[in-house]
Amino acid sequence: MVSSPHEAMHRIFQQDPGLFPRAVRALGVSFGDPVSASPFPTDLTENRPLERRVDTLLHLATVKDGSFLLAVEAQGGQDADKPASWAYYLAYLYAKYKMPAVLLVVCQDRNTASWAARQVSLGPPQWPTLTLRPLVLGPDTVPVIDTPEAAAKDISLAVLSSALHSRAPESDAILKALAAALKGLQADDEDTASIYIELTEQGLGKTPAADLWRHLMAVDLSIFQSRTAQALRAEGHSEGLSEGLSHGLAEALLVVLSGRGIDISDEARDRITSCDDHDTLTTWLTRAATATTTAELFEQPK
């Protein structure tokens, strides 16, 4: 099963595509702010029994840099097979869409980020045919956002900062700043604030910082009235109410699907209400923000 941090590290770019040019400025790379962004299919399967999927794929259009594809990969550890897969993704995207593609790899671990940032040349040493040059965001390149003012200025970047620094000493200050910024956002857009709450929860995974975040949701953001926030508050008040949290997440998911006009079959409803795995329900809830059918919620990554 895909981990919650894995989902959050690439889905944050779905929530706010403009985060990409802002986040990579720390790498010394300049991209224009997108004037439009639309999701592309993430399925890169060929017409043979071989399936390849990129985590998130966006078509970004900018005034300064024209149009390009942004492939976002959340990488949890070093994988010797990944550079070949990434090179395949980029070559396939160029062949299919006839436009340039940028690979962005997001890593929570410093060693993984350092590994992913290496340039990999494919071909013999005397004549490299293809050089893979991913952009990599990790703990050393995404800033620590630990003041409410900085968090409010760019909440998406603050959410990403919370995920990539979840094990750092600065994590408490980041989460308190983010909570304060979200408290201000909810007055204007509670739905968007709720999405950011869920993405932060996912990004923290099972780290100690996740306990602080649940406490902040239970106390500092008690004015949130969404079903998901209520479920988080219930968990904050009593860690033993596991069944109640699952029920709250399932109900929140059904509310989101219904509110977006997505048809919910009896089979899909039973699958949602009978699930008692918090990570699975949270993943489905995040996917519900962009899904067009219930089938998209249950897709299993390959």
GROMACS .gro file of C-alpha atoms in nm:
model
  302
    1MET     CA    1   0.000   0.000   0.000
    2VAL     CA    2   0.128   0.347  -0.085
    3SER     CA    3   0.233   0.536   0.229
    4SER     CA    4   0.063   0.856   0.337
    5PRO     CA    5   0.383   1.066   0.307
    6HIS     CA    6   0.427   0.930  -0.046
    7GLU     CA    7   0.079   1.052  -0.142
    8ALA     CA    8   0.117   1.392   0.022
    9MET     CA    9   0.459   1.471  -0.129
   10HIS     CA   10   0.329   1.459  -0.484
   11ARG     CA   11  -0.040   1.545  -0.439
   12ILE     CA   12   0.047   1.883  -0.290
   13PHE     CA   13   0.151   1.980  -0.644
   14GLN     CA   14  -0.194   1.878  -0.768
   15GLN     CA   15  -0.351   2.101  -0.505
   16ASP     CA   16  -0.125   2.396  -0.597
   17PRO     CA   17   0.071   2.357  -0.926
   18GLY     CA   18   0.221   2.703  -0.870
   19LEU     CA   19   0.416   2.551  -0.581
   20PHE     CA   20   0.659   2.399  -0.833
   21PRO     CA   21   0.833   2.720  -0.951
   22ARG     CA   22   0.833   2.859  -0.597
   23ALA     CA   23   0.980   2.546  -0.440
   24VAL     CA   24   1.261   2.489  -0.691
   25ARG     CA   25   1.392   2.846  -0.664
   26ALA     CA   26   1.604   2.717  -0.376
   27LEU     CA   27   1.777   2.493  -0.631
   28GLY     CA   28   1.881   2.794  -0.840
   29VAL     CA   29   1.638   2.702  -1.119
   30SER     CA   30   1.389   2.957  -1.250
   31PHE     CA   31   1.049   2.867  -1.396
   32GLY     CA   32   0.770   3.111  -1.467
   33ASP     CA   33   0.452   3.096  -1.261
   34PRO     CA   34   0.188   2.886  -1.443
   35VAL     CA   35  -0.111   3.075  -1.578
   36SER     CA   36  -0.297   2.747  -1.613
   37ALA     CA   37  -0.248   2.388  -1.503
   38SER     CA   38  -0.441   2.076  -1.591
   39PRO     CA   39  -0.391   1.718  -1.474
   40PHE     CA   40  -0.276   1.464  -1.732
   41PRO     CA   41  -0.333   1.088  -1.702
   42THR     CA   42  -0.067   0.933  -1.480
   43ASP     CA   43  -0.090   0.595  -1.653
   44LEU     CA   44   0.216   0.553  -1.879
   45THR     CA   45   0.127   0.196  -1.979
   46GLU     CA   46   0.233   0.079  -2.324
   47ASN     CA   47   0.021  -0.143  -2.546
   48ARG     CA   48   0.174  -0.455  -2.398
   49PRO     CA   49   0.159  -0.624  -2.054
   50LEU     CA   50   0.381  -0.361  -1.890
   51GLU     CA   51   0.241  -0.087  -1.672
   52ARG     CA   52   0.431   0.220  -1.558
   53ARG     CA   53   0.285   0.506  -1.357
   54VAL     CA   54   0.424   0.842  -1.259
   55ASP     CA   55   0.293   0.969  -0.924
   56THR     CA   56   0.159   1.303  -1.053
   57LEU     CA   57   0.165   1.443  -1.406
   58LEU     CA   58   0.066   1.804  -1.481
   59HIS     CA   59   0.062   2.016  -1.795
   60LEU     CA   60   0.183   2.362  -1.695
   61ALA     CA   61   0.141   2.664  -1.922
   62THR     CA   62   0.342   2.977  -1.845
   63VAL     CA   63   0.392   3.314  -2.010
   64LYS     CA   64   0.769   3.306  -1.963
   65ASP     CA   65   0.855   2.944  -2.038
   66GLY     CA   66   0.568   2.825  -2.257
   67SER     CA   67   0.412   2.485  -2.189
   68PHE     CA   68   0.579   2.181  -2.040
   69LEU     CA   69   0.491   1.865  -1.853
   70LEU     CA   70   0.576   1.828  -1.485
   71ALA     CA   71   0.620   1.470  -1.359
   72VAL     CA   72   0.635   1.454  -0.979
   73GLU     CA   73   0.775   1.144  -0.808
   74ALA     CA   74   0.768   1.099  -0.429
   75GLN     CA   75   1.067   0.880  -0.346
   76GLY     CA   76   1.087   0.707  -0.009
   77GLY     CA   77   1.426   0.538  -0.050
   78GLN     CA   78   1.708   0.457  -0.288
   79ASP     CA   79   1.613   0.224  -0.573
   80ALA     CA   80   1.869   0.119  -0.831
   81ASP     CA   81   1.596   0.060  -1.090
   82LYS     CA   82   1.442   0.406  -1.061
   83PRO     CA   83   1.677   0.607  -1.288
   84ALA     CA   84   1.596   0.376  -1.580
   85SER     CA   85   1.222   0.409  -1.506
   86TRP     CA   86   1.248   0.788  -1.484
   87ALA     CA   87   1.436   0.806  -1.813
   88TYR     CA   88   1.162   0.593  -1.967
   89TYR     CA   89   0.892   0.825  -1.831
   90LEU     CA   90   1.056   1.134  -1.980
   91ALA     CA   91   1.120   0.971  -2.319
   92TYR     CA   92   0.767   0.835  -2.333
   93LEU     CA   93   0.611   1.170  -2.240
   94TYR     CA   94   0.812   1.350  -2.506
   95ALA     CA   95   0.719   1.089  -2.767
   96LYS     CA   96   0.350   1.099  -2.675
   97TYR     CA   97   0.288   1.469  -2.612
   98LYS     CA   98   0.568   1.630  -2.818
   99MET     CA   99   0.654   1.878  -2.544
  100PRO     CA  100   0.938   1.909  -2.292
  101ALA     CA  101   0.905   1.735  -1.959
  102VAL     CA  102   1.059   1.810  -1.619
  103LEU     CA  103   1.109   1.541  -1.356
  104LEU     CA  104   1.071   1.659  -0.995
  105VAL     CA  105   1.166   1.409  -0.722
  106VAL     CA  106   1.053   1.485  -0.364
  107CYS     CA  107   1.231   1.306  -0.078
  108GLN     CA  108   1.192   1.321   0.301
  109ASP     CA  109   1.532   1.162   0.361
  110ARG     CA  110   1.859   1.351   0.299
  111ASN     CA  111   2.046   1.047   0.174
  112THR     CA  112   1.767   0.961  -0.067
  113ALA     CA  113   1.757   1.320  -0.192
  114SER     CA  114   2.134   1.320  -0.250
  115TRP     CA  115   2.109   0.991  -0.437
  116ALA     CA  116   1.818   1.109  -0.651
  117ALA     CA  117   1.995   1.434  -0.746
  118ARG     CA  118   2.282   1.253  -0.922
  119GLN     CA  119   2.306   1.293  -1.296
  120VAL     CA  120   2.277   0.951  -1.457
  121SER     CA  121   2.409   0.901  -1.809
  122LEU     CA  122   2.272   0.619  -2.022
  123GLY     CA  123   2.505   0.481  -2.286
  124PRO     CA  124   2.877   0.400  -2.306
  125PRO     CA  125   3.113   0.635  -2.122
  126GLN     CA  126   3.275   0.760  -2.442
  127TRP     CA  127   2.935   0.861  -2.585
  128PRO     CA  128   2.655   0.906  -2.330
  129THR     CA  129   2.331   0.892  -2.524
  130LEU     CA  130   2.097   1.031  -2.260
  131THR     CA  131   2.159   1.213  -1.934
  132LEU     CA  132   1.894   1.211  -1.663
  133ARG     CA  133   1.888   1.535  -1.459
  134PRO     CA  134   1.598   1.538  -1.211
  135LEU     CA  135   1.516   1.835  -0.993
  136VAL     CA  136   1.513   1.716  -0.631
  137LEU     CA  137   1.341   1.869  -0.330
  138GLY     CA  138   1.441   1.744   0.012
  139PRO     CA  139   1.512   1.861   0.369
  140ASP     CA  140   1.820   2.058   0.258
  141THR     CA  141   1.649   2.246  -0.027
  142VAL     CA  142   1.299   2.322   0.103
  143PRO     CA  143   1.314   2.600   0.365
  144VAL     CA  144   1.197   2.568   0.723
  145ILE     CA  145   0.880   2.780   0.745
  146ASP     CA  146   0.836   2.841   1.116
  147THR     CA  147   0.646   3.170   1.146
  148PRO     CA  148   0.272   3.220   1.092
  149GLU     CA  149   0.342   3.512   0.857
  150ALA     CA  150   0.566   3.303   0.630
  151ALA     CA  151   0.323   3.010   0.640
  152ALA     CA  152   0.025   3.231   0.552
  153LYS     CA  153   0.219   3.378   0.259
  154ASP     CA  154   0.259   3.033   0.099
  155ILE     CA  155   0.055   2.763   0.273
  156SER     CA  156   0.133   2.501   0.009
  157LEU     CA  157   0.506   2.545   0.061
  158ALA     CA  158   0.450   2.533   0.438
  159VAL     CA  159   0.269   2.198   0.402
  160LEU     CA  160   0.558   2.063   0.195
  161SER     CA  161   0.803   2.199   0.453
  162SER     CA  162   0.616   2.019   0.730
  163ALA     CA  163   0.645   1.687   0.545
  164LEU     CA  164   1.012   1.718   0.452
  165HIS     CA  165   1.115   1.840   0.799
  166SER     CA  166   0.884   1.608   0.995
  167ARG     CA  167   1.177   1.450   1.181
  168ALA     CA  168   1.374   1.770   1.234
  169PRO     CA  169   1.395   1.967   1.561
  170GLU     CA  170   1.218   2.255   1.384
  171SER     CA  171   0.910   2.042   1.316
  172ASP     CA  172   0.713   2.172   1.617
  173ALA     CA  173   0.762   2.535   1.513
  174ILE     CA  174   0.667   2.455   1.152
  175LEU     CA  175   0.343   2.284   1.255
  176LYS     CA  176   0.243   2.561   1.497
  177ALA     CA  177   0.303   2.823   1.228
  178LEU     CA  178   0.106   2.619   0.975
  179ALA     CA  179  -0.183   2.569   1.216
  180ALA     CA  180  -0.204   2.943   1.275
  181ALA     CA  181  -0.200   3.012   0.900
  182LEU     CA  182  -0.476   2.756   0.839
  183LYS     CA  183  -0.685   2.908   1.114
  184GLY     CA  184  -0.676   3.232   0.917
  185LEU     CA  185  -0.749   3.059   0.585
  186GLN     CA  186  -1.058   2.875   0.710
  187ALA     CA  187  -1.254   3.200   0.747
  188ASP     CA  188  -1.235   3.251   0.370
  189ASP     CA  189  -1.217   2.895   0.237
  190GLU     CA  190  -1.286   2.613   0.481
  191ASP     CA  191  -1.288   2.346   0.209
  192THR     CA  192  -0.937   2.433   0.093
  193ALA     CA  193  -0.817   2.456   0.452
  194SER     CA  194  -0.954   2.106   0.517
  195ILE     CA  195  -0.760   1.970   0.219
  196TYR     CA  196  -0.440   2.121   0.353
  197ILE     CA  197  -0.511   1.968   0.694
  198GLU     CA  198  -0.540   1.623   0.537
  199LEU     CA  199  -0.226   1.668   0.325
  200THR     CA  200  -0.030   1.772   0.634
  201GLU     CA  201  -0.162   1.472   0.826
  202GLN     CA  202  -0.053   1.242   0.543
  203GLY     CA  203   0.287   1.401   0.505
  204LEU     CA  204   0.372   1.350   0.873
  205GLY     CA  205   0.298   0.978   0.850
  206LYS     CA  206   0.373   0.795   1.175
  207THR     CA  207   0.635   1.039   1.303
  208PRO     CA  208   0.608   1.192   1.654
  209ALA     CA  209   0.521   1.521   1.483
  210ALA     CA  210   0.190   1.363   1.377
  211ASP     CA  211   0.080   1.354   1.743
  212LEU     CA  212   0.147   1.726   1.779
  213TRP     CA  213  -0.051   1.795   1.461
  214ARG     CA  214  -0.352   1.601   1.591
  215HIS     CA  215  -0.332   1.797   1.915
  216LEU     CA  216  -0.320   2.127   1.725
  217MET     CA  217  -0.622   2.021   1.522
  218ALA     CA  218  -0.806   1.931   1.840
  219VAL     CA  219  -0.730   2.258   2.017
  220ASP     CA  220  -0.617   2.543   1.793
  221LEU     CA  221  -0.844   2.461   1.500
  222SER     CA  222  -1.151   2.353   1.696
  223ILE     CA  223  -1.363   2.598   1.497
  224PHE     CA  224  -1.334   2.379   1.187
  225GLN     CA  225  -1.667   2.210   1.131
  226SER     CA  226  -1.583   1.964   0.854
  227ARG     CA  227  -1.648   1.597   0.929
  228THR     CA  228  -1.281   1.518   0.875
  229ALA     CA  229  -1.170   1.782   1.124
  230GLN     CA  230  -1.426   1.649   1.373
  231ALA     CA  231  -1.280   1.301   1.332
  232LEU     CA  232  -0.929   1.434   1.395
  233ARG     CA  233  -1.049   1.619   1.706
  234ALA     CA  234  -1.212   1.299   1.832
  235GLU     CA  235  -0.882   1.115   1.789
  236GLY     CA  236  -0.695   1.396   1.963
  237HIS     CA  237  -0.924   1.372   2.268
  238SER     CA  238  -0.909   0.992   2.286
  239GLU     CA  239  -0.652   0.779   2.108
  240GLY     CA  240  -0.865   0.478   2.190
  241LEU     CA  241  -1.151   0.586   1.963
  242SER     CA  242  -1.004   0.414   1.659
  243GLU     CA  243  -1.338   0.288   1.537
  244GLY     CA  244  -1.491   0.633   1.571
  245LEU     CA  245  -1.210   0.788   1.364
  246SER     CA  246  -1.259   0.533   1.086
  247HIS     CA  247  -1.631   0.605   1.084
  248GLY     CA  248  -1.565   0.980   1.072
  249LEU     CA  249  -1.320   0.948   0.782
  250ALA     CA  250  -1.559   0.722   0.592
  251GLU     CA  251  -1.846   0.967   0.641
  252ALA     CA  252  -1.625   1.258   0.535
  253LEU     CA  253  -1.533   1.069   0.219
  254LEU     CA  254  -1.897   1.001   0.134
  255VAL     CA  255  -1.983   1.368   0.193
  256VAL     CA  256  -1.704   1.485  -0.039
  257LEU     CA  257  -1.806   1.239  -0.314
  258SER     CA  258  -2.170   1.335  -0.285
  259GLY     CA  259  -2.089   1.706  -0.279
  260ARG     CA  260  -1.885   1.671  -0.601
  261GLY     CA  261  -2.172   1.489  -0.773
  262ILE     CA  262  -1.987   1.157  -0.804
  263ASP     CA  263  -2.211   0.851  -0.828
  264ILE     CA  264  -2.160   0.611  -0.534
  265SER     CA  265  -2.266   0.253  -0.605
  266ASP     CA  266  -2.380   0.023  -0.325
  267GLU     CA  267  -2.059  -0.176  -0.369
  268ALA     CA  268  -1.841   0.136  -0.339
  269ARG     CA  269  -2.038   0.258  -0.037
  270ASP     CA  270  -1.996  -0.078   0.137
  271ARG     CA  271  -1.623  -0.081   0.062
  272ILE     CA  272  -1.582   0.265   0.213
  273THR     CA  273  -1.794   0.213   0.525
  274SER     CA  274  -1.642  -0.129   0.600
  275CYS     CA  275  -1.280  -0.009   0.576
  276ASP     CA  276  -1.112   0.034   0.915
  277ASP     CA  277  -0.762   0.126   0.795
  278HIS     CA  278  -0.697   0.495   0.867
  279ASP     CA  279  -0.419   0.537   0.609
  280THR     CA  280  -0.634   0.383   0.335
  281LEU     CA  281  -0.932   0.602   0.419
  282THR     CA  282  -0.712   0.913   0.430
  283THR     CA  283  -0.564   0.825   0.090
  284TRP     CA  284  -0.912   0.780  -0.056
  285LEU     CA  285  -1.026   1.107   0.099
  286THR     CA  286  -0.736   1.296  -0.061
  287ARG     CA  287  -0.803   1.135  -0.398
  288ALA     CA  288  -1.169   1.234  -0.373
  289ALA     CA  289  -1.068   1.599  -0.418
  290THR     CA  290  -0.974   1.533  -0.784
  291ALA     CA  291  -1.134   1.199  -0.872
  292THR     CA  292  -1.418   1.180  -1.124
  293THR     CA  293  -1.536   0.828  -1.034
  294THR     CA  294  -1.517   0.607  -0.727
  295ALA     CA  295  -1.301   0.364  -0.926
  296GLU     CA  296  -1.022   0.623  -0.920
  297LEU     CA  297  -1.023   0.613  -0.539
  298PHE     CA  298  -0.950   0.242  -0.528
  299GLU     CA  299  -0.679   0.223  -0.797
  300GLN     CA  300  -0.381   0.026  -0.680
  301PRO     CA  301  -0.043   0.174  -0.784
  302LYS     CA  302   0.186  -0.064  -0.967
   0.00000   0.00000   0.00000
